[in-house]
mmCIF file of C-alpha atoms in Angstrom:
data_model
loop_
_atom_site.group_PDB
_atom_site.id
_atom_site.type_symbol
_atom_site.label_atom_id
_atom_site.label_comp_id
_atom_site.label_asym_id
_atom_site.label_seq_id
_atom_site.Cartn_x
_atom_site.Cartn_y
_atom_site.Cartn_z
ATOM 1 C CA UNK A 1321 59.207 0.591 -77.524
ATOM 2 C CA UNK A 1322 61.648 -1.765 -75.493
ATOM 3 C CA UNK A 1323 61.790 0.956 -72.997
ATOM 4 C CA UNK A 1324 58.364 1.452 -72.511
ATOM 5 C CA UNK A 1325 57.555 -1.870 -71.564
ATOM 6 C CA UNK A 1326 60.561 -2.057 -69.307
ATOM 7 C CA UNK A 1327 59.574 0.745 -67.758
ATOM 8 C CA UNK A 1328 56.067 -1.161 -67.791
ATOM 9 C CA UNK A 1329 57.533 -3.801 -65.714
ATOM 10 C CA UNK A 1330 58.908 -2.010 -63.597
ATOM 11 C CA UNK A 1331 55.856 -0.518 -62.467
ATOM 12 C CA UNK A 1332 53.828 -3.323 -62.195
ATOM 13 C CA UNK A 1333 56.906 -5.357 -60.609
ATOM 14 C CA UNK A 1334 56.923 -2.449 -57.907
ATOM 15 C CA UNK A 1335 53.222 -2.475 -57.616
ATOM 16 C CA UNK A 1336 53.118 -6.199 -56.804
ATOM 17 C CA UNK A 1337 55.728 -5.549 -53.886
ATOM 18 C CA UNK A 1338 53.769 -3.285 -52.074
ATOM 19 C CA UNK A 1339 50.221 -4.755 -52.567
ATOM 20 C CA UNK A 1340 52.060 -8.071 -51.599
ATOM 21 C CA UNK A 1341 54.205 -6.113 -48.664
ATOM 22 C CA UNK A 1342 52.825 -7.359 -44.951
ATOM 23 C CA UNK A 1343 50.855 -4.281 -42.634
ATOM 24 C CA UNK A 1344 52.260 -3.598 -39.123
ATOM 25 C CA UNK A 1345 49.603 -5.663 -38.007
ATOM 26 C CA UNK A 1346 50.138 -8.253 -39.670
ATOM 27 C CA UNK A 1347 53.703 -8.316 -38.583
ATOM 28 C CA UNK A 1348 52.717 -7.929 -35.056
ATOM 29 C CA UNK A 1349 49.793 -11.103 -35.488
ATOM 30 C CA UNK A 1350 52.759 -13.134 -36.301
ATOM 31 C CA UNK A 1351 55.897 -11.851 -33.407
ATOM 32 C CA UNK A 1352 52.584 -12.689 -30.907
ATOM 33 C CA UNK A 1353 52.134 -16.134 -32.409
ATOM 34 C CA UNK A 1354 55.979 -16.478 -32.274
ATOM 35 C CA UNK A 1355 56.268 -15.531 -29.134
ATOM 36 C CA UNK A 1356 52.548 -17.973 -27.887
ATOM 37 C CA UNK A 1357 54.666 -20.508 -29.345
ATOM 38 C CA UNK A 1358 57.030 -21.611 -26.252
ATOM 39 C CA UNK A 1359 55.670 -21.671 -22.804
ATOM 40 C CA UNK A 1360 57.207 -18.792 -21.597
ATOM 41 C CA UNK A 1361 60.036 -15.760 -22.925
ATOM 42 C CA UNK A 1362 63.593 -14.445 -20.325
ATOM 43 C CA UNK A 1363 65.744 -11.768 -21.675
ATOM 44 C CA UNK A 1364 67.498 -8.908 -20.096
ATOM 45 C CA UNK A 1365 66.445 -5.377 -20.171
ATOM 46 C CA UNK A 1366 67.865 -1.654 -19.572
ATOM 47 C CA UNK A 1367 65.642 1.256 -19.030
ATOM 48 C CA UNK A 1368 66.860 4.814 -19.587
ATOM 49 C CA UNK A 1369 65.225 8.188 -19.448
ATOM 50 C CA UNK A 1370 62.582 10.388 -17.772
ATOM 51 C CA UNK A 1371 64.919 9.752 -14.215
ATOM 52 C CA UNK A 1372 65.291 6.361 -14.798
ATOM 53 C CA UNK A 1373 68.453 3.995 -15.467
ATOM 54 C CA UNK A 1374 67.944 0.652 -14.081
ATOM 55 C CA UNK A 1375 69.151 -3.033 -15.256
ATOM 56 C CA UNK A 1376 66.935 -6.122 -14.531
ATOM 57 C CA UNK A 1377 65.912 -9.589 -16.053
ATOM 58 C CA UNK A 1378 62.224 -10.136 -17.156
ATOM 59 C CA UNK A 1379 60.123 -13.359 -17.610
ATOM 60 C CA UNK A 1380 56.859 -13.636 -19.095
ATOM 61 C CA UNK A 1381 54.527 -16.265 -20.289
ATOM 62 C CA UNK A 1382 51.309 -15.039 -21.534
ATOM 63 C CA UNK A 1383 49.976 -12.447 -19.493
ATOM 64 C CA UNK A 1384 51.905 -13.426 -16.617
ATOM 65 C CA UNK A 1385 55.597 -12.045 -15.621
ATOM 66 C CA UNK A 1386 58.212 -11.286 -13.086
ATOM 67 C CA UNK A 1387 60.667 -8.897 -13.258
ATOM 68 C CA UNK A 1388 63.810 -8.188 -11.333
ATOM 69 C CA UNK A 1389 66.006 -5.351 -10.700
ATOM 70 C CA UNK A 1390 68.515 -4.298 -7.931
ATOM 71 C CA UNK A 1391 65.824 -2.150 -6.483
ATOM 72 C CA UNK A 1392 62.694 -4.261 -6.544
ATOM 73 C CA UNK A 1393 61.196 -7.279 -7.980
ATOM 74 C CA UNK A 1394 57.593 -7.718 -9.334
ATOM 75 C CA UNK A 1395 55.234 -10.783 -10.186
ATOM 76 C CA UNK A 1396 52.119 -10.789 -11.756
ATOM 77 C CA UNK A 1397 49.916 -13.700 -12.070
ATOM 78 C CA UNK A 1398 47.445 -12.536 -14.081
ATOM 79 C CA UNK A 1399 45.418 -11.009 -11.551
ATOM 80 C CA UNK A 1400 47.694 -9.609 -8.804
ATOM 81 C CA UNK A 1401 50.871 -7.887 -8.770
ATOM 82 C CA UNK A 1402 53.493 -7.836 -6.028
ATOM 83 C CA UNK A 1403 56.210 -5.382 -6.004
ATOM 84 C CA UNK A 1404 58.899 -5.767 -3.360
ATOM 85 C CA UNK A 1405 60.878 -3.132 -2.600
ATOM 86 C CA UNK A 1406 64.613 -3.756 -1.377
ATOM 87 C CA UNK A 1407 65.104 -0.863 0.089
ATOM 88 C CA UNK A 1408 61.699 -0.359 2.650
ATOM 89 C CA UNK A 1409 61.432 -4.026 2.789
ATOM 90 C CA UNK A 1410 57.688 -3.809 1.689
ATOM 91 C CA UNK A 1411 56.020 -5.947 -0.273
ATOM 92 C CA UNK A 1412 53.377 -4.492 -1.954
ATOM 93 C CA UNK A 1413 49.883 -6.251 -3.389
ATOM 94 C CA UNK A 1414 47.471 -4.641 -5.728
ATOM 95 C CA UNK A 1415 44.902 -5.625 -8.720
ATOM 96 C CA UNK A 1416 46.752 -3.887 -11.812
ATOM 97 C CA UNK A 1417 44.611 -1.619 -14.099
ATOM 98 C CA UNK A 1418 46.494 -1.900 -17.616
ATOM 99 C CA UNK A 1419 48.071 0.665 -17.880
ATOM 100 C CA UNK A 1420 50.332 -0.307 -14.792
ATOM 101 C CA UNK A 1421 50.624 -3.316 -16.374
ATOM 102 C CA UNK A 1422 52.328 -1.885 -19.414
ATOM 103 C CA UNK A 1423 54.460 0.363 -16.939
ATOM 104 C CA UNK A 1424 55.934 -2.979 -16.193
ATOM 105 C CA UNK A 1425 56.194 -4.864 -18.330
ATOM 106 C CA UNK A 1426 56.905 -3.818 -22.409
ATOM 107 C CA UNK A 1427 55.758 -6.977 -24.138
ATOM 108 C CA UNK A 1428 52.320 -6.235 -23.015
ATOM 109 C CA UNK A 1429 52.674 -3.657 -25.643
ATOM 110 C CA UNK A 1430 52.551 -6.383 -28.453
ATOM 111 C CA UNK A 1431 50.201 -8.860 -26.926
ATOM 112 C CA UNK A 1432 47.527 -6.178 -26.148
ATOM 113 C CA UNK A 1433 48.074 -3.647 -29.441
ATOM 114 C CA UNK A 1434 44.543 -4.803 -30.660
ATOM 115 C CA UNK A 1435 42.868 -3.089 -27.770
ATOM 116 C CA UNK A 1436 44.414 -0.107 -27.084
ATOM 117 C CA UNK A 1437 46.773 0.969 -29.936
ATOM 118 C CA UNK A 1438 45.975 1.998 -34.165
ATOM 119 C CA UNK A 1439 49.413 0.708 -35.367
ATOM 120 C CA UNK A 1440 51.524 2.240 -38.196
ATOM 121 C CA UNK A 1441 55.053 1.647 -39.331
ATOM 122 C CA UNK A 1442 57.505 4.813 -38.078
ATOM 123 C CA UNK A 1443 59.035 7.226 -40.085
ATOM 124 C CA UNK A 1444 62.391 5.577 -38.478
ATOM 125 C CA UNK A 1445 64.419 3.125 -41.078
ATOM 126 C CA UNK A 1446 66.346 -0.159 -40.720
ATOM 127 C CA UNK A 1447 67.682 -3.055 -42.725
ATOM 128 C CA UNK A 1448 67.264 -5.685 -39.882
ATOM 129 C CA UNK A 1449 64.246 -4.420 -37.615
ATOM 130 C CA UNK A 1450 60.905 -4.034 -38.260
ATOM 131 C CA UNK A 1451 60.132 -0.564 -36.919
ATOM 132 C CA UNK A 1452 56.341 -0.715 -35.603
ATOM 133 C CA UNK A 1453 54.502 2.526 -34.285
ATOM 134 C CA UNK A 1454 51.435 2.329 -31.825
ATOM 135 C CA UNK A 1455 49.042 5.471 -31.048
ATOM 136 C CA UNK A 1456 46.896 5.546 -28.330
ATOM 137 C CA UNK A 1457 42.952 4.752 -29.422
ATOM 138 C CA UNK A 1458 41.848 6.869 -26.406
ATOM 139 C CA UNK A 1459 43.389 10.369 -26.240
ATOM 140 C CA UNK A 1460 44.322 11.916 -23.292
ATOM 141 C CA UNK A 1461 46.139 9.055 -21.834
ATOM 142 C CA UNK A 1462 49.401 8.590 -20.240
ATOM 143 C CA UNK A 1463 50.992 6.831 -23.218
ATOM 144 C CA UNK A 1464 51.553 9.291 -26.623
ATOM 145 C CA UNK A 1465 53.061 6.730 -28.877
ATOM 146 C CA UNK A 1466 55.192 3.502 -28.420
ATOM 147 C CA UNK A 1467 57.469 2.406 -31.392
ATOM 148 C CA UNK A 1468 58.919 -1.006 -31.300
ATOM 149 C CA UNK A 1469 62.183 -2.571 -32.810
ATOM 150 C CA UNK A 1470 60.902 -6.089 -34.126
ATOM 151 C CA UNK A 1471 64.204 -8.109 -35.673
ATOM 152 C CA UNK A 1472 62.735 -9.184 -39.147
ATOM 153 C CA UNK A 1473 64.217 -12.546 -38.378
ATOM 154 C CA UNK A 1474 63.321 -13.883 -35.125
ATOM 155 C CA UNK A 1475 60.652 -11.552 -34.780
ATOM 156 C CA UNK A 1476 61.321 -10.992 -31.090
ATOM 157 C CA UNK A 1477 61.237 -7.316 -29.922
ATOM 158 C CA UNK A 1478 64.650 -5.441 -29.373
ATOM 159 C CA UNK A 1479 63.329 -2.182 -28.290
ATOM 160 C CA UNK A 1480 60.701 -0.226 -27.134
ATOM 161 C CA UNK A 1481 60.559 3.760 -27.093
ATOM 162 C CA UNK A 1482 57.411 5.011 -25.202
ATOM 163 C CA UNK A 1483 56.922 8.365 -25.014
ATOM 164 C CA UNK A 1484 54.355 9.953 -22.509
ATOM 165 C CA UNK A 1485 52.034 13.044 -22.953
ATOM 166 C CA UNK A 1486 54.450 14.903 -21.648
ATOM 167 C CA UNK A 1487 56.849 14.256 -24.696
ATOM 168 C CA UNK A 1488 59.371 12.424 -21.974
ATOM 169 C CA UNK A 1489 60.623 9.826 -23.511
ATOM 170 C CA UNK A 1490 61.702 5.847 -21.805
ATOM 171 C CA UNK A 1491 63.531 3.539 -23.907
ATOM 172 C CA UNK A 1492 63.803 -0.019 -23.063
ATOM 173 C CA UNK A 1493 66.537 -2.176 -24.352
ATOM 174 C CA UNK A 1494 65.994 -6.264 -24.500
ATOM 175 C CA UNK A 1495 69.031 -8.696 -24.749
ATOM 176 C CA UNK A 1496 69.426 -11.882 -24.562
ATOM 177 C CA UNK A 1497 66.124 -13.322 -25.647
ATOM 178 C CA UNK A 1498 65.127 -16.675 -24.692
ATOM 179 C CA UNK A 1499 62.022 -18.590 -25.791
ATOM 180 C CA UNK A 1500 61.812 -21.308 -22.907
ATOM 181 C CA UNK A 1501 60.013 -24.659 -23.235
ATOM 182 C CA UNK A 1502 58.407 -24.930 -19.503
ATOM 183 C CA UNK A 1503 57.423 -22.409 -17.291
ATOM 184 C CA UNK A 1504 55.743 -23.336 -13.809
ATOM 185 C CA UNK A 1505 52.755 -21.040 -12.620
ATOM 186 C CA UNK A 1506 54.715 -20.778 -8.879
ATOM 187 C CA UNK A 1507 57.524 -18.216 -11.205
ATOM 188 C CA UNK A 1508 54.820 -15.687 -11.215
ATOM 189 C CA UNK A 1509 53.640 -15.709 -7.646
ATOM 190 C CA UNK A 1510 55.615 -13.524 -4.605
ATOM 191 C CA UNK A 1511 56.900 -16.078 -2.732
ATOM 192 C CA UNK A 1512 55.898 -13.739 0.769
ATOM 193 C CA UNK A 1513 56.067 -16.976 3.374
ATOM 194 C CA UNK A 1514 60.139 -17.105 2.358
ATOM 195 C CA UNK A 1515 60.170 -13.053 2.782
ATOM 196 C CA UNK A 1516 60.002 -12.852 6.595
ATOM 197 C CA UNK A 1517 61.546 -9.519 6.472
ATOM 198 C CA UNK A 1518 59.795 -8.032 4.549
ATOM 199 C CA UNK A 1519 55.711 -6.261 5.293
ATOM 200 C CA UNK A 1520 53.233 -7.046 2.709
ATOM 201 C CA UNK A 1521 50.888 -4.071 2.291
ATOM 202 C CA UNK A 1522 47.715 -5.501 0.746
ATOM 203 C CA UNK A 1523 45.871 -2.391 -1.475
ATOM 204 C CA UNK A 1524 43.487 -4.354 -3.065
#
């Protein structure tokens, strides 16, 4: 009889967890509040795969960002994106559809899962990262799946592993994650009046 209502227990005790146990969403809901916290978020980033290896450091602050690498650099102020390119000296300016966005930059992922994205929890385990999956709402896209490495502490992304409709697949690495205090507007606008060298080619 004593083991019967152990085993009782047990199976409520185990039922509570995972009634109690937070959805992806809800994880996500809070890493985006985390994150809208501070005024802005710098880390460092590598990208490998699909022809790609590249090194860079990323700031973002709400929908706006900038993003550096050897080869080019790239602000966004919420409406217009720059991209200057090292080596043809070019500046290019354009009105981003989303998706370029997200080519960009990764935390878009998070901050615009709502829209785009039914979110599950992968198949993949860990003891210190929540592992998030997002599917595309609207087939036929670009994007098959993104999964995301959330630390369970600081709930601040680590990784993200998008992989296309092609099944190639680009993993992004973050390090170094800072949540800064004050972040000026001017970060996230190409300075092109200091750029003398370069030719801005307006596509808008």
């Amino acid at each position: 009889m004593r083991q019967k209502i152990i085993l009782l227990l047990l199976v409520i005790y185990g039922a509570l967890q995972v009634h109690s146990a937070e959805s992806p969403s809800q994880i996500l809901d809070k890493a985006i509040a985390n994150i809208s916290k501070a005024s802005g978020v710098s880390c460092s980033f590598a990208v490998s795969g699909s022809g790609v290896n590249e090194r860079g450091n990323l700031q973002s602050s709400g929908q706006k960002f900038r993003i550096s690498t050897p080869s080019a650099s790239t602000w966004y102020d919420g409406r217009n994106m720059w991209t200057a390119n090292s080596s043809s000296k070019e500046i290019t300016l354009i009105t981003p559809t989303t998706q370029e966005i997200n080519e960009v930059n990764p935390f878009s992922y998070i901050s615009g899962y709502k829209a785009g994205y039914k979110v599950y929890f992968s198949r993949r385990k860990s003891n210190v990262d929540y592992l998030i999956l997002l599917n595309p709402k609207r087939k036929n896209g670009e994007i098959k799946a993104v999964e995301i490495d959330l630390d369970k502490k600081s709930l601040l992304p680590r990784r993200f592993i998008v992989r296309d409709r092609n099944d190639r697949v680009t993993t992004i690495s973050l390090a170094s994650i800072t949540l800064e205090k004050r972040v000026s507007d001017s970060d996230f606008v190409c300075p092109v009046g200091d750029m003398t060298d370069y030719e801005l080619v307006d596509l808008r």
